[in-house]
Amino acid sequence: MKLILLFQKVDVAEKIKNAPDSGYQIGVVIGSFIPFLILGGIALWMYNRAKKRDENGY
């Protein structure tokens, strides 16, 4: 788990400070939120799937 945290540790503020233009800044911000959106989508999918399973009585 610690190995994964080392790869995920990204200093967004430093990347934006060293950005060549505003397009790069937007890409860094969007890229930093994508993993959280994907995990949120998976969690929502799992919740809905479990809810449907409970309603059907399985």
Coordinates of N, CA and C in Angstrom, one line a residue:
M1 N 0.8 -1.2 0.0 CA 0.0 0.0 0.0 C 0.9 1.3 0.0
K2 N 2.0 1.2 0.7 CA 2.9 2.4 0.8 C 3.5 2.7 -0.6
L3 N 3.7 1.6 -1.4 CA 4.3 1.7 -2.7 C 3.3 2.5 -3.6
I4 N 2.0 2.2 -3.5 CA 1.0 2.9 -4.3 C 1.0 4.4 -3.9
L5 N 1.1 4.7 -2.6 CA 1.0 6.1 -2.2 C 2.2 6.9 -2.7
L6 N 3.4 6.2 -2.8 CA 4.5 6.9 -3.3 C 4.3 7.3 -4.8
F7 N 3.7 6.5 -5.6 CA 3.4 6.8 -7.0 C 2.3 7.9 -7.1
Q8 N 1.4 7.9 -6.2 CA 0.3 8.8 -6.3 C 0.6 10.2 -5.7
K9 N 1.7 10.4 -5.0 CA 2.0 11.6 -4.4 C 2.6 12.6 -5.5
V10 N 1.7 13.5 -5.9 CA 2.0 14.5 -7.0 C 1.8 15.9 -6.4
D11 N 2.8 16.8 -6.6 CA 2.6 18.1 -6.2 C 2.0 19.0 -7.3
V12 N 0.7 19.1 -7.2 CA 0.0 19.8 -8.3 C 0.3 21.3 -8.3
A13 N 0.5 21.9 -7.2 CA 0.9 23.3 -7.1 C 2.2 23.6 -7.8
E14 N 3.2 22.7 -7.6 CA 4.5 22.9 -8.3 C 4.4 22.7 -9.8
K15 N 3.6 21.7 -10.2 CA 3.4 21.5 -11.7 C 2.7 22.7 -12.3
I16 N 1.7 23.3 -11.6 CA 1.1 24.5 -12.2 C 2.0 25.7 -12.2
K17 N 2.8 25.8 -11.2 CA 3.8 26.9 -11.1 C 4.8 26.9 -12.3
N18 N 5.2 25.7 -12.7 CA 6.2 25.5 -13.7 C 5.5 25.2 -15.1
A19 N 4.2 25.5 -15.2 CA 3.5 25.2 -16.4 C 3.9 26.2 -17.5
P20 N 4.1 25.6 -18.8 CA 4.4 26.5 -19.9 C 3.3 27.4 -20.3
D21 N 2.0 27.0 -20.2 CA 0.9 27.8 -20.6 C -0.4 27.4 -19.8
S22 N -1.5 28.1 -20.1 CA -2.7 27.8 -19.3 C -3.3 26.5 -19.7
G23 N -3.1 26.0 -20.9 CA -3.6 24.7 -21.3 C -3.0 23.6 -20.5
Y24 N -1.8 23.7 -20.2 CA -1.1 22.7 -19.4 C -1.7 22.7 -18.0
Q25 N -1.9 23.9 -17.5 CA -2.5 24.0 -16.1 C -3.9 23.3 -16.0
I26 N -4.7 23.5 -17.0 CA -6.0 22.9 -17.1 C -5.9 21.4 -17.1
G27 N -4.9 20.9 -17.9 CA -4.7 19.4 -18.0 C -4.2 18.8 -16.7
V28 N -3.4 19.5 -16.0 CA -2.9 19.0 -14.7 C -4.0 18.9 -13.7
V29 N -4.9 19.9 -13.7 CA -6.0 19.9 -12.7 C -7.0 18.8 -13.1
I30 N -7.3 18.7 -14.3 CA -8.2 17.6 -14.7 C -7.6 16.3 -14.5
G31 N -6.3 16.1 -14.8 CA -5.7 14.8 -14.6 C -5.5 14.4 -13.1
S32 N -5.5 15.4 -12.2 CA -5.4 15.1 -10.8 C -6.8 14.7 -10.3
F33 N -7.9 15.0 -10.9 CA -9.2 14.7 -10.4 C -9.7 13.4 -11.0
I34 N -9.2 12.9 -12.2 CA -9.7 11.8 -12.8 C -9.6 10.5 -12.0
P35 N -8.6 10.2 -11.2 CA -8.6 9.0 -10.4 C -9.7 9.0 -9.4
F36 N -10.0 10.2 -8.8 CA -11.1 10.3 -7.8 C -12.5 10.1 -8.4
L37 N -12.6 10.6 -9.7 CA -13.9 10.4 -10.4 C -14.1 9.0 -10.7
I38 N -13.1 8.3 -11.1 CA -13.2 6.9 -11.5 C -13.5 6.1 -10.2
L39 N -12.8 6.3 -9.1 CA -13.1 5.6 -7.9 C -14.6 5.9 -7.4
G40 N -15.0 7.1 -7.5 CA -16.4 7.5 -7.2 C -17.4 6.8 -8.1
G41 N -17.1 6.7 -9.3 CA -18.0 6.0 -10.3 C -18.1 4.5 -9.9
I42 N -16.9 3.9 -9.6 CA -16.9 2.5 -9.2 C -17.7 2.3 -7.9
A43 N -17.6 3.1 -7.0 CA -18.3 3.0 -5.7 C -19.8 3.2 -5.9
L44 N -20.2 4.1 -6.8 CA -21.6 4.3 -7.1 C -22.2 3.1 -7.8
W45 N -21.4 2.5 -8.7 CA -21.9 1.3 -9.4 C -22.0 0.2 -8.5
M46 N -21.1 0.0 -7.6 CA -21.2 -1.1 -6.6 C -22.4 -0.9 -5.7
Y47 N -22.6 0.3 -5.2 CA -23.7 0.6 -4.4 C -25.1 0.3 -5.1
N48 N -25.2 0.8 -6.3 CA -26.5 0.5 -7.0 C -26.7 -1.0 -7.3
R49 N -25.6 -1.7 -7.6 CA -25.7 -3.1 -7.8 C -26.1 -3.9 -6.5
A50 N -25.5 -3.5 -5.4 CA -25.9 -4.1 -4.1 C -27.3 -3.7 -3.7
K51 N -27.8 -2.5 -4.1 CA -29.1 -2.1 -3.7 C -30.1 -2.9 -4.6
K52 N -29.8 -3.1 -5.8 CA -30.7 -3.9 -6.7 C -30.8 -5.4 -6.2
R53 N -29.6 -5.9 -5.8 CA -29.6 -7.3 -5.3 C -30.4 -7.4 -4.1
D54 N -30.4 -6.4 -3.2 CA -31.2 -6.5 -1.9 C -32.7 -6.4 -2.2
E55 N -33.0 -5.6 -3.2 CA -34.5 -5.4 -3.6 C -35.0 -6.7 -4.2
N56 N -34.2 -7.4 -4.9 CA -34.6 -8.7 -5.6 C -34.7 -9.9 -4.6
G57 N -34.1 -9.7 -3.4 CA -34.1 -10.8 -2.4 C -33.1 -11.8 -2.6
Y58 N -32.0 -11.5 -3.2 CA -30.9 -12.5 -3.4 C -30.0 -12.6 -2.2

